[in-house]
PDB file of C-alpha atoms and ligand atoms in Angstrom:
ATOM      1  CA  MET P   1     -39.909 -19.644 -40.610  1.00  0.00           C
ATOM      2  CA  THR P   2     -40.688 -16.223 -42.390  1.00  0.00           C
ATOM      3  CA  ASP P   3     -44.395 -15.536 -43.995  1.00  0.00           C
ATOM      4  CA  ASP P   4     -42.152 -15.085 -47.214  1.00  0.00           C
ATOM      5  CA  ASP P   5     -40.574 -18.339 -46.894  1.00  0.00           C
ATOM      6  CA  LEU P   6     -44.171 -20.471 -46.058  1.00  0.00           C
ATOM      7  CA  ARG P   7     -45.699 -18.089 -48.916  1.00  0.00           C
ATOM      8  CA  ALA P   8     -42.836 -19.417 -51.492  1.00  0.00           C
ATOM      9  CA  ARG P   9     -43.507 -22.847 -50.130  1.00  0.00           C
ATOM     10  CA  TYR P  10     -47.482 -22.714 -50.624  1.00  0.00           C
ATOM     11  CA  GLU P  11     -47.219 -21.212 -54.006  1.00  0.00           C
ATOM     12  CA  ALA P  12     -44.552 -23.715 -55.397  1.00  0.00           C
ATOM     13  CA  ALA P  13     -46.827 -26.655 -54.064  1.00  0.00           C
ATOM     14  CA  HIS P  14     -49.588 -25.778 -56.172  1.00  0.00           C
ATOM     15  CA  VAL P  15     -47.421 -25.993 -59.366  1.00  0.00           C
ATOM     16  CA  VAL P  16     -46.113 -29.063 -58.174  1.00  0.00           C
ATOM     17  CA  ILE P  17     -49.380 -30.726 -57.111  1.00  0.00           C
ATOM     18  CA  ARG P  18     -51.093 -29.611 -60.756  1.00  0.00           C
ATOM     19  CA  GLU P  19     -48.324 -31.504 -62.692  1.00  0.00           C
ATOM     20  CA  ALA P  20     -47.738 -34.494 -60.198  1.00  0.00           C
ATOM     21  CA  GLY P  21     -51.673 -35.140 -60.342  1.00  0.00           C
ATOM     22  CA  THR P  22     -51.781 -34.455 -64.138  1.00  0.00           C
ATOM     23  CA  ALA P  23     -48.754 -36.826 -64.618  1.00  0.00           C
ATOM     24  CA  ALA P  24     -50.662 -39.572 -62.377  1.00  0.00           C
ATOM     25  CA  ALA P  25     -54.253 -38.738 -63.710  1.00  0.00           C
ATOM     26  CA  ARG P  26     -52.324 -39.949 -67.222  1.00  0.00           C
ATOM     27  CA  CYS P  27     -51.184 -43.308 -65.730  1.00  0.00           C
ATOM     28  CA  PHE P  28     -55.139 -43.504 -64.693  1.00  0.00           C
ATOM     29  CA  ARG P  29     -56.028 -43.559 -67.862  1.00  0.00           C
ATOM     30  CA  GLU P  30     -53.656 -46.153 -69.097  1.00  0.00           C
ATOM     31  CA  ARG P  31     -53.637 -48.121 -66.230  1.00  0.00           C
ATOM     32  CA  GLU P  32     -53.957 -51.613 -67.919  1.00  0.00           C
ATOM     33  CA  GLY P  33     -50.403 -51.987 -68.117  1.00  0.00           C
ATOM     34  CA  LEU P  34     -49.083 -50.961 -64.934  1.00  0.00           C
ATOM     35  CA  ALA P  35     -47.025 -52.994 -62.531  1.00  0.00           C
ATOM     36  CA  VAL P  36     -48.430 -53.821 -59.370  1.00  0.00           C
ATOM     37  CA  GLU P  37     -47.013 -54.984 -56.283  1.00  0.00           C
ATOM     38  CA  HIS P  38     -48.476 -56.181 -53.006  1.00  0.00           C
ATOM     39  CA  LYS P  39     -47.104 -54.238 -49.919  1.00  0.00           C
ATOM     40  CA  GLY P  40     -49.231 -55.923 -47.166  1.00  0.00           C
ATOM     41  CA  LEU P  41     -52.755 -57.056 -46.802  1.00  0.00           C
ATOM     42  CA  GLN P  42     -55.058 -55.226 -48.853  1.00  0.00           C
ATOM     43  CA  ASP P  43     -52.353 -52.932 -49.521  1.00  0.00           C
ATOM     44  CA  LEU P  44     -51.535 -52.086 -53.249  1.00  0.00           C
ATOM     45  CA  VAL P  45     -48.361 -50.046 -54.954  1.00  0.00           C
ATOM     46  CA  SER P  46     -47.969 -49.817 -58.509  1.00  0.00           C
ATOM     47  CA  VAL P  47     -45.154 -47.704 -60.666  1.00  0.00           C
ATOM     48  CA  ALA P  48     -48.018 -44.787 -60.840  1.00  0.00           C
ATOM     49  CA  ASP P  49     -47.332 -44.288 -56.915  1.00  0.00           C
ATOM     50  CA  ARG P  50     -43.552 -44.384 -57.187  1.00  0.00           C
ATOM     51  CA  GLU P  51     -43.342 -42.025 -60.100  1.00  0.00           C
ATOM     52  CA  THR P  52     -45.735 -39.819 -59.023  1.00  0.00           C
ATOM     53  CA  GLU P  53     -43.681 -39.355 -55.777  1.00  0.00           C
ATOM     54  CA  ALA P  54     -40.141 -39.208 -57.628  1.00  0.00           C
ATOM     55  CA  LEU P  55     -41.642 -36.398 -59.523  1.00  0.00           C
ATOM     56  CA  ILE P  56     -43.072 -34.728 -56.529  1.00  0.00           C
ATOM     57  CA  ARG P  57     -39.585 -35.004 -54.746  1.00  0.00           C
ATOM     58  CA  ALA P  58     -37.437 -34.176 -57.583  1.00  0.00           C
ATOM     59  CA  ARG P  59     -39.366 -30.583 -58.058  1.00  0.00           C
ATOM     60  CA  LEU P  60     -39.516 -29.797 -54.413  1.00  0.00           C
ATOM     61  CA  ALA P  61     -35.670 -30.749 -53.993  1.00  0.00           C
ATOM     62  CA  ALA P  62     -35.177 -28.399 -56.931  1.00  0.00           C
ATOM     63  CA  PHE P  63     -36.853 -25.899 -55.367  1.00  0.00           C
ATOM     64  CA  PHE P  64     -36.009 -25.996 -51.473  1.00  0.00           C
ATOM     65  CA  PRO P  65     -33.010 -28.225 -51.278  1.00  0.00           C
ATOM     66  CA  SER P  66     -32.607 -27.895 -47.589  1.00  0.00           C
ATOM     67  CA  ASP P  67     -36.408 -28.925 -46.713  1.00  0.00           C
ATOM     68  CA  ALA P  68     -36.510 -32.572 -45.882  1.00  0.00           C
ATOM     69  CA  ILE P  69     -39.276 -34.957 -47.493  1.00  0.00           C
ATOM     70  CA  LEU P  70     -41.028 -37.525 -46.279  1.00  0.00           C
ATOM     71  CA  GLY P  71     -43.081 -39.935 -48.462  1.00  0.00           C
ATOM     72  CA  GLU P  72     -45.293 -42.910 -48.476  1.00  0.00           C
ATOM     73  CA  GLU P  73     -43.082 -44.643 -51.049  1.00  0.00           C
ATOM     74  CA  GLY P  74     -39.654 -43.158 -50.523  1.00  0.00           C
ATOM     75  CA  GLY P  75     -39.520 -42.878 -46.644  1.00  0.00           C
ATOM     76  CA  GLY P  76     -37.985 -40.197 -44.662  1.00  0.00           C
ATOM     77  CA  ALA P  77     -37.629 -38.805 -41.104  1.00  0.00           C
ATOM     78  CA  GLU P  78     -38.989 -36.048 -38.729  1.00  0.00           C
ATOM     79  CA  ALA P  79     -37.229 -32.620 -39.440  1.00  0.00           C
ATOM     80  CA  SER P  80     -38.014 -28.999 -38.442  1.00  0.00           C
ATOM     81  CA  ARG P  81     -39.025 -28.038 -42.138  1.00  0.00           C
ATOM     82  CA  LEU P  82     -40.593 -31.244 -43.492  1.00  0.00           C
ATOM     83  CA  TRP P  83     -42.824 -32.021 -46.594  1.00  0.00           C
ATOM     84  CA  VAL P  84     -45.405 -35.254 -45.965  1.00  0.00           C
ATOM     85  CA  VAL P  85     -46.505 -36.595 -49.104  1.00  0.00           C
ATOM     86  CA  ASP P  86     -48.963 -39.278 -50.368  1.00  0.00           C
ATOM     87  CA  PRO P  87     -48.464 -39.325 -54.232  1.00  0.00           C
ATOM     88  CA  ILE P  88     -51.759 -41.316 -54.796  1.00  0.00           C
ATOM     89  CA  ASP P  89     -54.315 -41.732 -51.868  1.00  0.00           C
ATOM     90  CA  GLY P  90     -56.584 -44.065 -53.123  1.00  0.00           C
ATOM     91  CA  THR P  91     -54.557 -46.511 -54.935  1.00  0.00           C
ATOM     92  CA  ALA P  92     -56.999 -49.541 -54.763  1.00  0.00           C
ATOM     93  CA  ASN P  93     -59.543 -47.028 -56.122  1.00  0.00           C
ATOM     94  CA  PHE P  94     -56.866 -45.922 -58.902  1.00  0.00           C
ATOM     95  CA  LEU P  95     -56.293 -49.553 -59.613  1.00  0.00           C
ATOM     96  CA  ARG P  96     -59.771 -50.349 -60.186  1.00  0.00           C
ATOM     97  CA  GLY P  97     -60.512 -47.523 -62.504  1.00  0.00           C
ATOM     98  CA  ILE P  98     -62.887 -45.786 -59.749  1.00  0.00           C
ATOM     99  CA  PRO P  99     -62.201 -41.775 -60.165  1.00  0.00           C
ATOM    100  CA  PHE P 100     -62.060 -41.109 -56.127  1.00  0.00           C
ATOM    101  CA  TRP P 101     -58.469 -40.853 -55.512  1.00  0.00           C
ATOM    102  CA  SER P 102     -55.753 -37.721 -54.866  1.00  0.00           C
ATOM    103  CA  VAL P 103     -52.319 -36.531 -54.672  1.00  0.00           C
ATOM    104  CA  ALA P 104     -51.792 -35.138 -50.695  1.00  0.00           C
ATOM    105  CA  LEU P 105     -49.133 -32.734 -49.684  1.00  0.00           C
ATOM    106  CA  ALA P 106     -48.359 -31.066 -46.643  1.00  0.00           C
ATOM    107  CA  PHE P 107     -45.455 -28.668 -45.002  1.00  0.00           C
ATOM    108  CA  VAL P 108     -44.774 -29.021 -41.344  1.00  0.00           C
ATOM    109  CA  ALA P 109     -42.302 -26.347 -39.771  1.00  0.00           C
ATOM    110  CA  GLU P 110     -41.286 -27.281 -36.147  1.00  0.00           C
ATOM    111  CA  GLY P 111     -43.848 -29.800 -35.469  1.00  0.00           C
ATOM    112  CA  ARG P 112     -46.837 -27.688 -36.860  1.00  0.00           C
ATOM    113  CA  THR P 113     -48.821 -28.311 -40.132  1.00  0.00           C
ATOM    114  CA  GLU P 114     -48.483 -24.798 -41.776  1.00  0.00           C
ATOM    115  CA  PHE P 115     -50.300 -25.804 -45.350  1.00  0.00           C
ATOM    116  CA  ALA P 116     -51.954 -28.591 -46.977  1.00  0.00           C
ATOM    117  CA  LEU P 117     -53.127 -29.227 -50.490  1.00  0.00           C
ATOM    118  CA  THR P 118     -54.775 -32.264 -51.802  1.00  0.00           C
ATOM    119  CA  PHE P 119     -55.508 -32.547 -55.676  1.00  0.00           C
ATOM    120  CA  ASP P 120     -58.228 -34.720 -57.465  1.00  0.00           C
ATOM    121  CA  PRO P 121     -57.242 -34.507 -60.769  1.00  0.00           C
ATOM    122  CA  VAL P 122     -60.179 -36.390 -62.333  1.00  0.00           C
ATOM    123  CA  HIS P 123     -62.113 -33.750 -61.152  1.00  0.00           C
ATOM    124  CA  ASP P 124     -60.177 -30.690 -61.614  1.00  0.00           C
ATOM    125  CA  GLU P 125     -60.465 -30.141 -57.736  1.00  0.00           C
ATOM    126  CA  LEU P 126     -57.671 -28.606 -55.992  1.00  0.00           C
ATOM    127  CA  PHE P 127     -58.335 -28.064 -51.872  1.00  0.00           C
ATOM    128  CA  ALA P 128     -55.590 -25.796 -49.856  1.00  0.00           C
ATOM    129  CA  ALA P 129     -55.395 -24.357 -46.675  1.00  0.00           C
ATOM    130  CA  ARG P 130     -52.841 -22.105 -45.025  1.00  0.00           C
ATOM    131  CA  ARG P 131     -52.704 -21.990 -41.169  1.00  0.00           C
ATOM    132  CA  GLY P 132     -54.933 -19.364 -40.121  1.00  0.00           C
ATOM    133  CA  ARG P 133     -55.815 -18.020 -43.630  1.00  0.00           C
ATOM    134  CA  GLY P 134     -58.678 -20.402 -44.295  1.00  0.00           C
ATOM    135  CA  ALA P 135     -59.477 -23.514 -46.873  1.00  0.00           C
ATOM    136  CA  PHE P 136     -60.094 -22.971 -50.869  1.00  0.00           C
ATOM    137  CA  ARG P 137     -61.573 -25.348 -53.316  1.00  0.00           C
ATOM    138  CA  ASN P 138     -59.808 -24.101 -56.945  1.00  0.00           C
ATOM    139  CA  GLY P 139     -59.208 -20.622 -54.876  1.00  0.00           C
ATOM    140  CA  ARG P 140     -62.893 -20.324 -53.659  1.00  0.00           C
ATOM    141  CA  PRO P 141     -63.410 -20.413 -49.682  1.00  0.00           C
ATOM    142  CA  ILE P 142     -64.653 -23.685 -48.277  1.00  0.00           C
ATOM    143  CA  ARG P 143     -66.670 -24.243 -45.319  1.00  0.00           C
ATOM    144  CA  THR P 144     -67.370 -27.388 -43.075  1.00  0.00           C
ATOM    145  CA  ALA P 145     -71.206 -28.027 -42.992  1.00  0.00           C
ATOM    146  CA  ALA P 146     -73.622 -27.523 -40.222  1.00  0.00           C
ATOM    147  CA  ARG P 147     -76.206 -30.211 -40.853  1.00  0.00           C
ATOM    148  CA  PRO P 148     -78.421 -31.325 -38.240  1.00  0.00           C
ATOM    149  CA  LEU P 149     -77.033 -35.111 -36.819  1.00  0.00           C
ATOM    150  CA  GLN P 150     -80.036 -37.180 -38.580  1.00  0.00           C
ATOM    151  CA  LEU P 151     -79.197 -35.505 -42.084  1.00  0.00           C
ATOM    152  CA  ALA P 152     -75.132 -35.885 -41.108  1.00  0.00           C
ATOM    153  CA  CYS P 153     -72.709 -38.496 -42.952  1.00  0.00           C
ATOM    154  CA  VAL P 154     -69.510 -39.470 -42.098  1.00  0.00           C
ATOM    155  CA  GLY P 155     -66.592 -40.628 -44.284  1.00  0.00           C
ATOM    156  CA  PHE P 156     -64.848 -43.670 -43.000  1.00  0.00           C
ATOM    157  CA  SER P 157     -60.997 -44.494 -43.520  1.00  0.00           C
ATOM    158  CA  HIS P 158     -59.702 -48.006 -42.514  1.00  0.00           C
ATOM    159  CA  ASN P 159     -56.577 -49.997 -43.172  1.00  0.00           C
ATOM    160  CA  PHE P 160     -56.399 -53.737 -42.335  1.00  0.00           C
ATOM    161  CA  LYS P 161     -53.562 -53.191 -39.537  1.00  0.00           C
ATOM    162  CA  ALA P 162     -56.408 -51.517 -37.736  1.00  0.00           C
ATOM    163  CA  PRO P 163     -58.216 -54.028 -35.146  1.00  0.00           C
ATOM    164  CA  PRO P 164     -61.859 -53.903 -36.134  1.00  0.00           C
ATOM    165  CA  GLU P 165     -63.520 -53.184 -32.700  1.00  0.00           C
ATOM    166  CA  ALA P 166     -62.804 -49.113 -33.129  1.00  0.00           C
ATOM    167  CA  TYR P 167     -64.364 -49.442 -36.185  1.00  0.00           C
ATOM    168  CA  LEU P 168     -67.370 -51.147 -35.111  1.00  0.00           C
ATOM    169  CA  GLU P 169     -67.787 -48.950 -32.380  1.00  0.00           C
ATOM    170  CA  ALA P 170     -67.718 -45.846 -34.377  1.00  0.00           C
ATOM    171  CA  MET P 171     -70.484 -47.601 -36.775  1.00  0.00           C
ATOM    172  CA  ARG P 172     -72.701 -48.702 -33.614  1.00  0.00           C
ATOM    173  CA  ARG P 173     -72.731 -44.754 -32.411  1.00  0.00           C
ATOM    174  CA  LEU P 174     -73.547 -43.308 -36.170  1.00  0.00           C
ATOM    175  CA  LEU P 175     -76.198 -45.965 -36.524  1.00  0.00           C
ATOM    176  CA  ALA P 176     -77.616 -45.451 -33.202  1.00  0.00           C
ATOM    177  CA  ALA P 177     -78.084 -41.777 -33.615  1.00  0.00           C
ATOM    178  CA  SER P 178     -79.530 -42.140 -37.630  1.00  0.00           C
ATOM    179  CA  VAL P 179     -76.252 -40.692 -38.931  1.00  0.00           C
ATOM    180  CA  ASP P 180     -75.123 -42.157 -42.393  1.00  0.00           C
ATOM    181  CA  HIS P 181     -71.597 -43.110 -43.513  1.00  0.00           C
ATOM    182  CA  ARG P 182     -69.143 -43.617 -46.555  1.00  0.00           C
ATOM    183  CA  ARG P 183     -66.104 -45.735 -47.272  1.00  0.00           C
ATOM    184  CA  LEU P 184     -64.911 -43.655 -49.996  1.00  0.00           C
ATOM    185  CA  GLY P 185     -61.353 -44.957 -50.360  1.00  0.00           C
ATOM    186  CA  SER P 186     -59.157 -42.108 -50.290  1.00  0.00           C
ATOM    187  CA  ALA P 187     -58.595 -40.766 -46.739  1.00  0.00           C
ATOM    188  CA  ALA P 188     -57.326 -37.448 -47.950  1.00  0.00           C
ATOM    189  CA  LEU P 189     -59.982 -36.840 -50.207  1.00  0.00           C
ATOM    190  CA  THR P 190     -62.351 -37.604 -47.681  1.00  0.00           C
ATOM    191  CA  PHE P 191     -61.146 -35.347 -45.366  1.00  0.00           C
ATOM    192  CA  ALA P 192     -61.175 -32.591 -47.989  1.00  0.00           C
ATOM    193  CA  HIS P 193     -64.770 -33.591 -48.444  1.00  0.00           C
ATOM    194  CA  VAL P 194     -65.487 -32.646 -44.860  1.00  0.00           C
ATOM    195  CA  ALA P 195     -63.533 -29.404 -45.339  1.00  0.00           C
ATOM    196  CA  ASP P 196     -65.850 -28.569 -48.211  1.00  0.00           C
ATOM    197  CA  GLY P 197     -69.054 -29.263 -46.465  1.00  0.00           C
ATOM    198  CA  ARG P 198     -70.027 -32.168 -48.515  1.00  0.00           C
ATOM    199  CA  LEU P 199     -69.466 -34.820 -45.772  1.00  0.00           C
ATOM    200  CA  ASP P 200     -70.250 -33.829 -42.157  1.00  0.00           C
ATOM    201  CA  GLY P 201     -66.910 -35.465 -40.706  1.00  0.00           C
ATOM    202  CA  ALA P 202     -64.294 -38.048 -41.157  1.00  0.00           C
ATOM    203  CA  ILE P 203     -62.497 -41.010 -39.172  1.00  0.00           C
ATOM    204  CA  ALA P 204     -59.505 -42.653 -40.122  1.00  0.00           C
ATOM    205  CA  PHE P 205     -58.221 -45.377 -38.116  1.00  0.00           C
ATOM    206  CA  ARG P 206     -54.648 -45.990 -37.267  1.00  0.00           C
ATOM    207  CA  THR P 207     -53.654 -44.330 -40.463  1.00  0.00           C
ATOM    208  CA  ASN P 208     -50.480 -42.568 -41.379  1.00  0.00           C
ATOM    209  CA  ALA P 209     -49.465 -38.929 -41.301  1.00  0.00           C
ATOM    210  CA  TRP P 210     -49.381 -38.838 -44.907  1.00  0.00           C
ATOM    211  CA  ASP P 211     -53.050 -39.949 -45.426  1.00  0.00           C
ATOM    212  CA  VAL P 212     -54.412 -37.336 -42.832  1.00  0.00           C
ATOM    213  CA  LEU P 213     -52.100 -34.571 -41.904  1.00  0.00           C
ATOM    214  CA  GLY P 214     -53.516 -31.838 -44.445  1.00  0.00           C
ATOM    215  CA  GLY P 215     -57.023 -33.046 -44.269  1.00  0.00           C
ATOM    216  CA  LEU P 216     -56.888 -32.143 -40.667  1.00  0.00           C
ATOM    217  CA  LEU P 217     -55.882 -28.565 -41.353  1.00  0.00           C
ATOM    218  CA  LEU P 218     -58.007 -28.283 -44.198  1.00  0.00           C
ATOM    219  CA  ILE P 219     -60.920 -28.926 -42.156  1.00  0.00           C
ATOM    220  CA  GLU P 220     -59.840 -26.936 -39.115  1.00  0.00           C
ATOM    221  CA  GLU P 221     -59.118 -23.991 -41.497  1.00  0.00           C
ATOM    222  CA  ALA P 222     -62.762 -24.326 -42.857  1.00  0.00           C
ATOM    223  CA  GLY P 223     -64.293 -24.178 -39.478  1.00  0.00           C
ATOM    224  CA  GLY P 224     -64.131 -27.720 -38.242  1.00  0.00           C
ATOM    225  CA  ARG P 225     -62.975 -29.124 -35.388  1.00  0.00           C
ATOM    226  CA  ALA P 226     -59.852 -31.764 -35.709  1.00  0.00           C
ATOM    227  CA  SER P 227     -58.039 -34.203 -33.531  1.00  0.00           C
ATOM    228  CA  PRO P 228     -54.536 -33.250 -32.962  1.00  0.00           C
ATOM    229  CA  PHE P 229     -51.739 -35.567 -35.030  1.00  0.00           C
ATOM    230  CA  PHE P 230     -49.086 -33.742 -33.584  1.00  0.00           C
ATOM    231  CA  ASP P 231     -49.698 -35.448 -29.499  1.00  0.00           C
ATOM    232  CA  GLY P 232     -46.096 -36.118 -28.569  1.00  0.00           C
ATOM    233  CA  ARG P 233     -45.690 -39.539 -30.052  1.00  0.00           C
ATOM    234  CA  PRO P 234     -43.350 -39.551 -33.327  1.00  0.00           C
ATOM    235  CA  LEU P 235     -44.561 -38.628 -36.629  1.00  0.00           C
ATOM    236  CA  LEU P 236     -44.486 -42.096 -38.126  1.00  0.00           C
ATOM    237  CA  GLU P 237     -46.709 -43.953 -35.406  1.00  0.00           C
ATOM    238  CA  ARG P 238     -50.003 -44.535 -36.925  1.00  0.00           C
ATOM    239  CA  ARG P 239     -52.623 -43.099 -35.118  1.00  0.00           C
ATOM    240  CA  THR P 240     -56.713 -42.804 -34.942  1.00  0.00           C
ATOM    241  CA  VAL P 241     -57.752 -39.017 -36.280  1.00  0.00           C
ATOM    242  CA  LEU P 242     -61.252 -37.621 -36.518  1.00  0.00           C
ATOM    243  CA  ALA P 243     -62.419 -34.288 -37.555  1.00  0.00           C
ATOM    244  CA  GLY P 244     -65.613 -32.098 -38.787  1.00  0.00           C
ATOM    245  CA  ALA P 245     -68.582 -30.384 -37.546  1.00  0.00           C
ATOM    246  CA  PRO P 246     -68.677 -30.343 -34.135  1.00  0.00           C
ATOM    247  CA  ASP P 247     -71.821 -32.402 -33.228  1.00  0.00           C
ATOM    248  CA  VAL P 248     -70.229 -35.331 -35.099  1.00  0.00           C
ATOM    249  CA  VAL P 249     -66.901 -35.325 -33.425  1.00  0.00           C
ATOM    250  CA  ALA P 250     -68.503 -35.005 -30.131  1.00  0.00           C
ATOM    251  CA  LEU P 251     -70.579 -38.306 -31.403  1.00  0.00           C
ATOM    252  CA  LEU P 252     -67.492 -40.155 -31.974  1.00  0.00           C
ATOM    253  CA  ALA P 253     -64.724 -38.573 -29.527  1.00  0.00           C
ATOM    254  CA  GLY P 254     -63.342 -41.565 -27.324  1.00  0.00           C
ATOM    255  CA  VAL P 255     -63.430 -44.083 -29.941  1.00  0.00           C
ATOM    256  CA  ASP P 256     -60.075 -46.005 -30.289  1.00  0.00           C
ATOM    257  CA  GLY P 257     -59.176 -43.154 -27.637  1.00  0.00           C
ATOM    258  CA  VAL P 258     -58.723 -39.990 -30.007  1.00  0.00           C
ATOM    259  CA  ARG P 259     -59.201 -37.018 -27.979  1.00  0.00           C
ATOM    260  CA  PHE P 260     -59.475 -33.097 -28.728  1.00  0.00           C
ATOM    261  CA  SER P 261     -56.490 -30.912 -26.850  1.00  0.00           C
TER     262      SER P 261
HETATM  263  C1  IPD K   1     -55.194 -45.744 -48.242  1.00  0.00           C
HETATM  264  C2  IPD K   1     -56.636 -44.779 -48.594  1.00  0.00           C
HETATM  265  C3  IPD K   1     -57.792 -45.503 -47.857  1.00  0.00           C
HETATM  266  C4  IPD K   1     -57.032 -45.888 -46.553  1.00  0.00           C
HETATM  267  C5  IPD K   1     -55.951 -46.530 -45.975  1.00  0.00           C
HETATM  268  C6  IPD K   1     -54.937 -45.814 -46.714  1.00  0.00           C
HETATM  269  P1  IPD K   1     -53.423 -45.489 -50.096  1.00  0.00           P
HETATM  270  O1  IPD K   1     -54.029 -45.112 -48.687  1.00  0.00           O
HETATM  271  O2  IPD K   1     -56.381 -43.540 -48.004  1.00  0.00           O
HETATM  272  O3  IPD K   1     -58.640 -44.941 -47.919  1.00  0.00           O
HETATM  273  O4  IPD K   1     -58.738 -46.438 -45.764  1.00  0.00           O
HETATM  274  O5  IPD K   1     -56.222 -46.620 -44.975  1.00  0.00           O
HETATM  275  O6  IPD K   1     -53.874 -46.701 -46.309  1.00  0.00           O
HETATM  276  O7  IPD K   1     -52.518 -46.680 -49.563  1.00  0.00           O
HETATM  277  O8  IPD K   1     -54.375 -45.641 -51.192  1.00  0.00           O
HETATM  278  O9  IPD K   1     -52.146 -44.406 -50.278  1.00  0.00           O
HETATM  279 CA1   CA K   2     -52.745 -43.148 -48.627  1.00  0.00          CA
HETATM  280 CA1   CA K   3     -50.231 -43.488 -51.243  1.00  0.00          CA
END
């Protein structure tokens, strides 16, 4: 793809994610009547997730009809030009009224994430990164933190399809090293907060591409280290990923087989 092709998509993504986030935030404020379904154990979906994804799909298809889309709610498959969409990341928070959730978009060309956007409409924070061009919050450059380990804090992301052993091993290593932890409930936004230096690292266990693809690029572009998502396995397979400041990443490397290329 040419640089112009990528730039056009990156700019359009800013418009689309702001529109989607604004629509989702309207549902968040009026969430009392939302129809909710259970997709699995501790895994909810509401009409807000489906409508937000439909809006994103419609806009992207109108702008770039030959691009493929993989979305959490609508599905999809690997393709050479692929938008990866999580319409609401943090649905459990959203439905409880906890204002920590996000809309996440990533664009993958020929098996490489080229840009990523994560939007927190409640706080009007749009995190964005383009490969090789840095990471930004609302247009201002952001960097990962460089705190000593004993001041560090790592974000966790868990889902109930993952066995508990790896989570407990990561927690054991952090506690032994006096590193603090959070489980904020939106993997995409947790990774964005690492890119912004608010947290020092993040680990997501057996997670989907739409939860973390963008966050991994945000962290790399903000100066941190990130384990690869593209490791030869199918994109739709869940895997454990880790990213952040080098000493945090070193402390957790190897948990659940997480490797750095
Ligand atoms: C979930 C959130 C959560 C993480 C789960 C994800 P969803 O995404 O990112 O923080 O722990 O693994 O599935 O279902 O709210 O889009
Ligand atoms: Ca998600
Ligand atoms: Ca979701």
